[in-house]
mmCIF file of C-alpha atoms and ligand atoms in Angstrom:
data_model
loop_
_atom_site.group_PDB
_atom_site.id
_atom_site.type_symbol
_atom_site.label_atom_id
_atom_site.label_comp_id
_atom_site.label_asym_id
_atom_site.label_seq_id
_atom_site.Cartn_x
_atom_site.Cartn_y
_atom_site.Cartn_z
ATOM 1 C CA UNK A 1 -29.039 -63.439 105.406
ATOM 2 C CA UNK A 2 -26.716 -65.030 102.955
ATOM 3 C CA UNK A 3 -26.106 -64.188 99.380
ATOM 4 C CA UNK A 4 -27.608 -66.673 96.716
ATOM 5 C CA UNK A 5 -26.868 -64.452 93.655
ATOM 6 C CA UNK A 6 -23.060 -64.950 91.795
ATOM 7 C CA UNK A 7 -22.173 -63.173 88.838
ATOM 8 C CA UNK A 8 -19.173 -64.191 86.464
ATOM 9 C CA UNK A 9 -16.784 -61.506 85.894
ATOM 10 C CA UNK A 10 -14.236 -61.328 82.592
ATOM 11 C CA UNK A 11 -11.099 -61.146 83.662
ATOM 12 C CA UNK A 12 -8.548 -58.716 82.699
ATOM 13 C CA UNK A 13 -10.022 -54.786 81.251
ATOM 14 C CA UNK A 14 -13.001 -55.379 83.112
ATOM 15 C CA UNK A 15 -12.462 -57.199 86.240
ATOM 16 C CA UNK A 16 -10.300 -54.158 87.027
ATOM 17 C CA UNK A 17 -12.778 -51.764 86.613
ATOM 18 C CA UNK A 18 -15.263 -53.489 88.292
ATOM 19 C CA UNK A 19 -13.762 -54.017 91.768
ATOM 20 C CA UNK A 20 -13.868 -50.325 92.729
ATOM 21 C CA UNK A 21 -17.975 -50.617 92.011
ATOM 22 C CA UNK A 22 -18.276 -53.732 94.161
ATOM 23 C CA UNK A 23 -16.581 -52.021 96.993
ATOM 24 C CA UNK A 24 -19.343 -49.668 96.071
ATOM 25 C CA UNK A 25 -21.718 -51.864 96.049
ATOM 26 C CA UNK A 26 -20.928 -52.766 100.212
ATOM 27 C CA UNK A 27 -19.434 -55.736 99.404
ATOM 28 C CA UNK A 28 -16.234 -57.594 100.378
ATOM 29 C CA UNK A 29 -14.379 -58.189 97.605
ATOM 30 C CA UNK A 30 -12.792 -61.735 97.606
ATOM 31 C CA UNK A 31 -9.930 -61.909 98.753
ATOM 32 C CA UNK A 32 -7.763 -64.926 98.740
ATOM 33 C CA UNK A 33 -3.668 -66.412 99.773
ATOM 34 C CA UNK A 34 -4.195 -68.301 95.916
ATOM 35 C CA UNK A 35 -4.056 -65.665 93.509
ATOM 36 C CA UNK A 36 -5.160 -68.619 90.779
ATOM 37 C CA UNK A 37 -8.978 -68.201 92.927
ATOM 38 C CA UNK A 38 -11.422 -68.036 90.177
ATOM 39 C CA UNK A 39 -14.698 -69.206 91.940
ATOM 40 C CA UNK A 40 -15.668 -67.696 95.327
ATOM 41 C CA UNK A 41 -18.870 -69.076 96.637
ATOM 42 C CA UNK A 42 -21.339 -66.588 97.572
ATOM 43 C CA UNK A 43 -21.681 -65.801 101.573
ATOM 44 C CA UNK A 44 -23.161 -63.399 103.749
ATOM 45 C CA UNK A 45 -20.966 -60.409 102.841
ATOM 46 C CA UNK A 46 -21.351 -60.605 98.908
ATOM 47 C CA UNK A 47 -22.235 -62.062 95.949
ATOM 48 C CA UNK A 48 -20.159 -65.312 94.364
ATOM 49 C CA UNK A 49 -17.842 -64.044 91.645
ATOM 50 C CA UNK A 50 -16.513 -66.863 89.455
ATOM 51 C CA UNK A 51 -13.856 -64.897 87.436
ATOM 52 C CA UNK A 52 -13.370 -66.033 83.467
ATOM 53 C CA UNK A 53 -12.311 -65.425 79.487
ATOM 54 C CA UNK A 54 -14.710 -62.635 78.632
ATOM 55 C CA UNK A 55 -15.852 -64.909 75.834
ATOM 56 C CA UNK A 56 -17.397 -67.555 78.179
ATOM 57 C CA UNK A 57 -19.078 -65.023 80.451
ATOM 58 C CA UNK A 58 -22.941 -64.991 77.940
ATOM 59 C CA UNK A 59 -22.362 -68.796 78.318
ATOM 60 C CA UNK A 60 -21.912 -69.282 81.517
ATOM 61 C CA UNK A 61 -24.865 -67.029 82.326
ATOM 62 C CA UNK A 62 -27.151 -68.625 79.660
ATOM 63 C CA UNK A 63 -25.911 -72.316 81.234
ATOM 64 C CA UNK A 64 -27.024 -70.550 84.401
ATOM 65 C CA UNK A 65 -23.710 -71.391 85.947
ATOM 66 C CA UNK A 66 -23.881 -67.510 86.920
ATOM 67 C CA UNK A 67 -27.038 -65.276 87.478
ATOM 68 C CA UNK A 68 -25.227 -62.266 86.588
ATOM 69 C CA UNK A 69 -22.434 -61.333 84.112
ATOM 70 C CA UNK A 70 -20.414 -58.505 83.464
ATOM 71 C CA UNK A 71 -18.607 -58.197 79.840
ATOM 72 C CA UNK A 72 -17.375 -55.645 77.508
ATOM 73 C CA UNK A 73 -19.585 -54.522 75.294
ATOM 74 C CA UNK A 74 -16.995 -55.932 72.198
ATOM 75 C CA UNK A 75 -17.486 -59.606 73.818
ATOM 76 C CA UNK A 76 -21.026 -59.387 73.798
ATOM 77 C CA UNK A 77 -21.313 -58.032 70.029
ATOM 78 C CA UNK A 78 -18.682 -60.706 68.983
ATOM 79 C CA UNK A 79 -20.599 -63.840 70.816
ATOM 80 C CA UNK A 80 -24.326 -63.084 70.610
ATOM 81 C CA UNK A 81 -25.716 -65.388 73.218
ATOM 82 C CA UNK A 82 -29.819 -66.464 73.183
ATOM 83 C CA UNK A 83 -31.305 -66.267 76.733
ATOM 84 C CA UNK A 84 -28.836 -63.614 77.989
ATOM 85 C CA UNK A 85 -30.058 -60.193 78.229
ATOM 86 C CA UNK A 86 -27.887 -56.294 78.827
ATOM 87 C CA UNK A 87 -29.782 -55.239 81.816
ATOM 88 C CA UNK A 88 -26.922 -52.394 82.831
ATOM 89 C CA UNK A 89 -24.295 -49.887 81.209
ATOM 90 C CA UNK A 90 -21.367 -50.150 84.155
ATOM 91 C CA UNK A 91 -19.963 -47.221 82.270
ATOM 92 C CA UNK A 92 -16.802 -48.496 83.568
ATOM 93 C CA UNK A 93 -14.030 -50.058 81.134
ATOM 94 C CA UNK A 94 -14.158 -47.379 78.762
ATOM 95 C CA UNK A 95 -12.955 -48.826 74.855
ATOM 96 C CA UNK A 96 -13.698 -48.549 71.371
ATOM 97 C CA UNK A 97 -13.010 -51.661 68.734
ATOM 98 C CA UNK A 98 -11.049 -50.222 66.378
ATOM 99 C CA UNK A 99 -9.536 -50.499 62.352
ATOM 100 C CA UNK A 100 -5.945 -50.090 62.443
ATOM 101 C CA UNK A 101 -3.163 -50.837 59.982
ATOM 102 C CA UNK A 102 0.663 -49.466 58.970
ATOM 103 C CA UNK A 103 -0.722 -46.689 57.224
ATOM 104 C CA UNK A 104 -3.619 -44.191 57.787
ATOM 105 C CA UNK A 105 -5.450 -45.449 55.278
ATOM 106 C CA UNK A 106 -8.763 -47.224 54.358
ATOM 107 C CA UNK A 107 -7.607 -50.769 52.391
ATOM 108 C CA UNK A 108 -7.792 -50.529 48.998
ATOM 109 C CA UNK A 109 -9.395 -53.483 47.474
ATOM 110 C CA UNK A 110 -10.403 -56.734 49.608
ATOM 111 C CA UNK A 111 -8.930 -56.092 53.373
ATOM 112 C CA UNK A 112 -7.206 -58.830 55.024
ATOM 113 C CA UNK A 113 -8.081 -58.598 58.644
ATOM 114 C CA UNK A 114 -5.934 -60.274 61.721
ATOM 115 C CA UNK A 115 -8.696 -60.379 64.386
ATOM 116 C CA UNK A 116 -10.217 -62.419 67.283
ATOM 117 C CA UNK A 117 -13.103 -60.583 66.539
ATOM 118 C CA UNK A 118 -14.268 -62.273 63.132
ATOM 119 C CA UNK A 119 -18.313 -61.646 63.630
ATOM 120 C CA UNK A 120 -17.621 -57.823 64.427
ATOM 121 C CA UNK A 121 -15.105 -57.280 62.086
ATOM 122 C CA UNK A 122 -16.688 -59.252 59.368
ATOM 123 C CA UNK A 123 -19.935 -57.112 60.274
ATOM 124 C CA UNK A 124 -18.255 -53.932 60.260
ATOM 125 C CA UNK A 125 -16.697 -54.830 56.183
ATOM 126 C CA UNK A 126 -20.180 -55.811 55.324
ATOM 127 C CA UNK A 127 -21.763 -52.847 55.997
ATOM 128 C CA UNK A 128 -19.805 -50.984 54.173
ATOM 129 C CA UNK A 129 -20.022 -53.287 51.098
ATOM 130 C CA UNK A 130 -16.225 -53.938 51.023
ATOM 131 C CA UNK A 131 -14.774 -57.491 50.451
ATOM 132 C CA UNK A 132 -12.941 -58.700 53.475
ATOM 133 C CA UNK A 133 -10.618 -62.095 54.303
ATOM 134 C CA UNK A 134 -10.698 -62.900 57.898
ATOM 135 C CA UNK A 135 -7.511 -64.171 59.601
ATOM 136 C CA UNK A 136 -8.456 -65.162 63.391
ATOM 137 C CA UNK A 137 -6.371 -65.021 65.610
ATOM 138 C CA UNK A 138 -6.622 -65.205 69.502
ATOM 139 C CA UNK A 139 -3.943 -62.621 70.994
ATOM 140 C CA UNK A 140 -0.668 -60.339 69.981
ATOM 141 C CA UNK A 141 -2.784 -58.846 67.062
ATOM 142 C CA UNK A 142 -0.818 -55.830 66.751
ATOM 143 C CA UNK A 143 2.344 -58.352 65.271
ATOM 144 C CA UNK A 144 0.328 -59.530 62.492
ATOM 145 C CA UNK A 145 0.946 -56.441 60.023
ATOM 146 C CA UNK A 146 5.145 -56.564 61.420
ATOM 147 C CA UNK A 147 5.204 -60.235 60.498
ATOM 148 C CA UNK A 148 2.803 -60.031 57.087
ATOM 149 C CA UNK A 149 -0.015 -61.978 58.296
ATOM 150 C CA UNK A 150 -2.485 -59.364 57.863
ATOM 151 C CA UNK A 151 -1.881 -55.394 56.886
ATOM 152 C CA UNK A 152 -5.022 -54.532 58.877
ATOM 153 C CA UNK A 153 -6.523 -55.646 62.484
ATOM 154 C CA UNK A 154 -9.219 -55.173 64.334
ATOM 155 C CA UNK A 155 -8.929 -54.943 67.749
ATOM 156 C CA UNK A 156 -9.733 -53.381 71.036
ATOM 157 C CA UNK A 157 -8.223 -49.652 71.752
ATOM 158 C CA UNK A 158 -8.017 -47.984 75.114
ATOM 159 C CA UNK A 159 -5.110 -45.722 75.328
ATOM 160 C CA UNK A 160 -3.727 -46.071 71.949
ATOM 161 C CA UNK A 161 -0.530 -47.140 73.481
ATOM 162 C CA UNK A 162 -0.101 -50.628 72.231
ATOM 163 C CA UNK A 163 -0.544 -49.221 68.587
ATOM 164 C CA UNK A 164 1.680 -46.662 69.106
ATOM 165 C CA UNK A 165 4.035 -48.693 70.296
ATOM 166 C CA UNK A 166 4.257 -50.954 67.295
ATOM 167 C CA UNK A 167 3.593 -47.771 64.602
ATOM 168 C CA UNK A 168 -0.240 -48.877 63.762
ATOM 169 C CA UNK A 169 -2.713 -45.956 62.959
ATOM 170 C CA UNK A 170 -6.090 -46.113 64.096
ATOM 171 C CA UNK A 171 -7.895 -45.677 60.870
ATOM 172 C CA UNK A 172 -11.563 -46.131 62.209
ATOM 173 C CA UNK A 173 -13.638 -46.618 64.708
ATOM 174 C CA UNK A 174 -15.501 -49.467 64.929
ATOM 175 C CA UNK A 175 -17.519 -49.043 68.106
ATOM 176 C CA UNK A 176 -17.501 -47.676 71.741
ATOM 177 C CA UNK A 177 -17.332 -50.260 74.376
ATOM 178 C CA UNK A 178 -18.193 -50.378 77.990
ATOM 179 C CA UNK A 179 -18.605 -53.216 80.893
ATOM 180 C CA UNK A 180 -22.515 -54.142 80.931
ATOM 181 C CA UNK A 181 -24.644 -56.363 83.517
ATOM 182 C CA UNK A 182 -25.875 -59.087 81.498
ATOM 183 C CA UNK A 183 -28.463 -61.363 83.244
ATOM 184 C CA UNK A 184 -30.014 -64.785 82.943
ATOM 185 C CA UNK A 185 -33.182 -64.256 80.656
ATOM 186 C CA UNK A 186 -35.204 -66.840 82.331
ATOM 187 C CA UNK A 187 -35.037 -65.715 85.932
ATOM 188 C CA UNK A 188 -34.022 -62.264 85.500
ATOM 189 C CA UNK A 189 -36.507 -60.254 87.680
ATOM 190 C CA UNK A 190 -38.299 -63.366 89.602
ATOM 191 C CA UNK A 191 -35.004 -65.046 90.642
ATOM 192 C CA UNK A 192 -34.435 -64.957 93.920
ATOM 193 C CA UNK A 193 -31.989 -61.950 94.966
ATOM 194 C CA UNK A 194 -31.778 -60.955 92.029
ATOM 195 C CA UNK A 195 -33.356 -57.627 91.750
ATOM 196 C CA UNK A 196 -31.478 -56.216 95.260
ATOM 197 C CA UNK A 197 -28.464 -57.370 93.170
ATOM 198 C CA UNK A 198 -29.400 -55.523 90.183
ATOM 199 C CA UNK A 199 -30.492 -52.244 92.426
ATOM 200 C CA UNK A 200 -27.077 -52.176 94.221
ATOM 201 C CA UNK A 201 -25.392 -51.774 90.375
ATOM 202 C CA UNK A 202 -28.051 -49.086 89.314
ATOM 203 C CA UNK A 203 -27.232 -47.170 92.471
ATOM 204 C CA UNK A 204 -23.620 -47.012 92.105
ATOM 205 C CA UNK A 205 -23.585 -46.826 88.337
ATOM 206 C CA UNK A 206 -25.948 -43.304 88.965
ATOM 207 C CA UNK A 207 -28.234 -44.613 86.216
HETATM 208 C C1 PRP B 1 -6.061 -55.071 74.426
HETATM 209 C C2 PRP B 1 -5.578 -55.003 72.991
HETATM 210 C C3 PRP B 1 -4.267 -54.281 73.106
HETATM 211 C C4 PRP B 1 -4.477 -53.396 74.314
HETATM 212 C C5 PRP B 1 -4.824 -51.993 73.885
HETATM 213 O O1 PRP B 1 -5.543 -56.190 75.029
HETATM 214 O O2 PRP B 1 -5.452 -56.285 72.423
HETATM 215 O O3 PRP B 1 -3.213 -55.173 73.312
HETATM 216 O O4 PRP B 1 -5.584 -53.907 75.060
HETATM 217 O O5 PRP B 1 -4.816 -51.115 74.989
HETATM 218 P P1 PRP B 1 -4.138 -49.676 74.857
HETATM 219 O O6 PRP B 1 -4.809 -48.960 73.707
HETATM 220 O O7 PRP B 1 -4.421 -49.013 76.169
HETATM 221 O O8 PRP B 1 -2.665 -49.867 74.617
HETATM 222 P P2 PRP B 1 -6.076 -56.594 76.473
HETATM 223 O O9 PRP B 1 -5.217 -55.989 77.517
HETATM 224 O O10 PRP B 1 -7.539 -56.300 76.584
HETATM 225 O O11 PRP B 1 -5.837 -58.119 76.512
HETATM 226 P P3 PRP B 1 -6.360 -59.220 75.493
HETATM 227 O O12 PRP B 1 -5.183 -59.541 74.651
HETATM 228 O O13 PRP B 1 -6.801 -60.318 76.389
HETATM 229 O O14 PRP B 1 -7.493 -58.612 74.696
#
């Protein structure tokens, strides 16, 4: 019997994290000579695992591309996808979305806000009733309060390194974030394979 389920993995945090569960799981991870691999066709010994930007990964499983996903938490919050559903906590990839600026302190008066996570962070501000001005941007976030962009970011935490590294203070938590199992609303639970699939991740997730 032959594998007909793939699931699209983000790269990076979580495709990490994940690999020591698939080996869990009893199945071959995929190896290959070209490290630049991102698409391995599923066979008899596993799964497919196309590996992507954790951004495209509720797309590519709404489009279908991928019956399965498997995305932090802060990706799914940031791009809320229709026809994608959380169907597992991996409880792997442990991180929290965080405040952080120069100074332990909340902004006083509107907060300009480097981020790549504008619908979170954006969220977060309006919650709290406080006026906020959104600067995206896509990567290095902890530059933007060196090089006056933004005094503030939002942005993902793990060990606290990379702030400490460029003297940023975590000033609040945003949210916890973990890897989760998204599926394909449409066949999730009558596609073929796809339960067995789903099983496997319960059982080695202990949930
Ligand atoms: C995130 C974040 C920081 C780092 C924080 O980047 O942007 O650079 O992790 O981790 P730490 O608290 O353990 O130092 P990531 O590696 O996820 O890459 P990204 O830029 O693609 O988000």
């Amino acid at each position: 019997m032959s594998y007909n389920v793939t699931i699209a993995v983000a790269k990076g945090r979580t495709l990490e994290a994940v690999r020591q569960r698939w080996l869990e799981c009893g199945w071959d991870w995929p190896e290959s000579s070209n490290s630049r691999q991102l698409w391995f066709p599923p066979d008899r010994a596993r799964p497919g695992l196309i590996v992507a930007r954790g951004a495209d990964i509720p797309m590519l499983v709404q489009r279908g591309i991928a019956e399965f996903g498997i995305v932090g938490l802060d990706m799914l919050r940031e791009h809320p996808t229709d026809g994608v559903l959380e169907v597992l906590d991996l409880d792997v990839a442990h991180c929290r979305l965080a405040l952080a600026g120069a100074k332990m302190e909340w902004p006083d008066g509107p907060a300009r806000i480097a981020t790549k996570y504008q619908r979170v962070a954006r969220d977060f501000f309006r919650r709290r009733s406080h006026p906020v001005e959104i600067v995206p941007l896509s990567g290095s976030l902890e530059l933007a309060p060196a090089i006056g962009l933004a005094p503030y970011i939002v942005d993902v935490v793990q060990t606290g390194a990379t702030l400490k590294a460029h003297g940023l203070y975590e000033i609040s938590t945003v949210f916890h974030s973990s890897a989760r199992l998204i599926a394909n609303a449409a066949v999730w639970r009558t596609g073929n394979g796809m339960l067995s699939v789903y099983e496997q991740w319960k059982a080695v997730t202990g949930r």
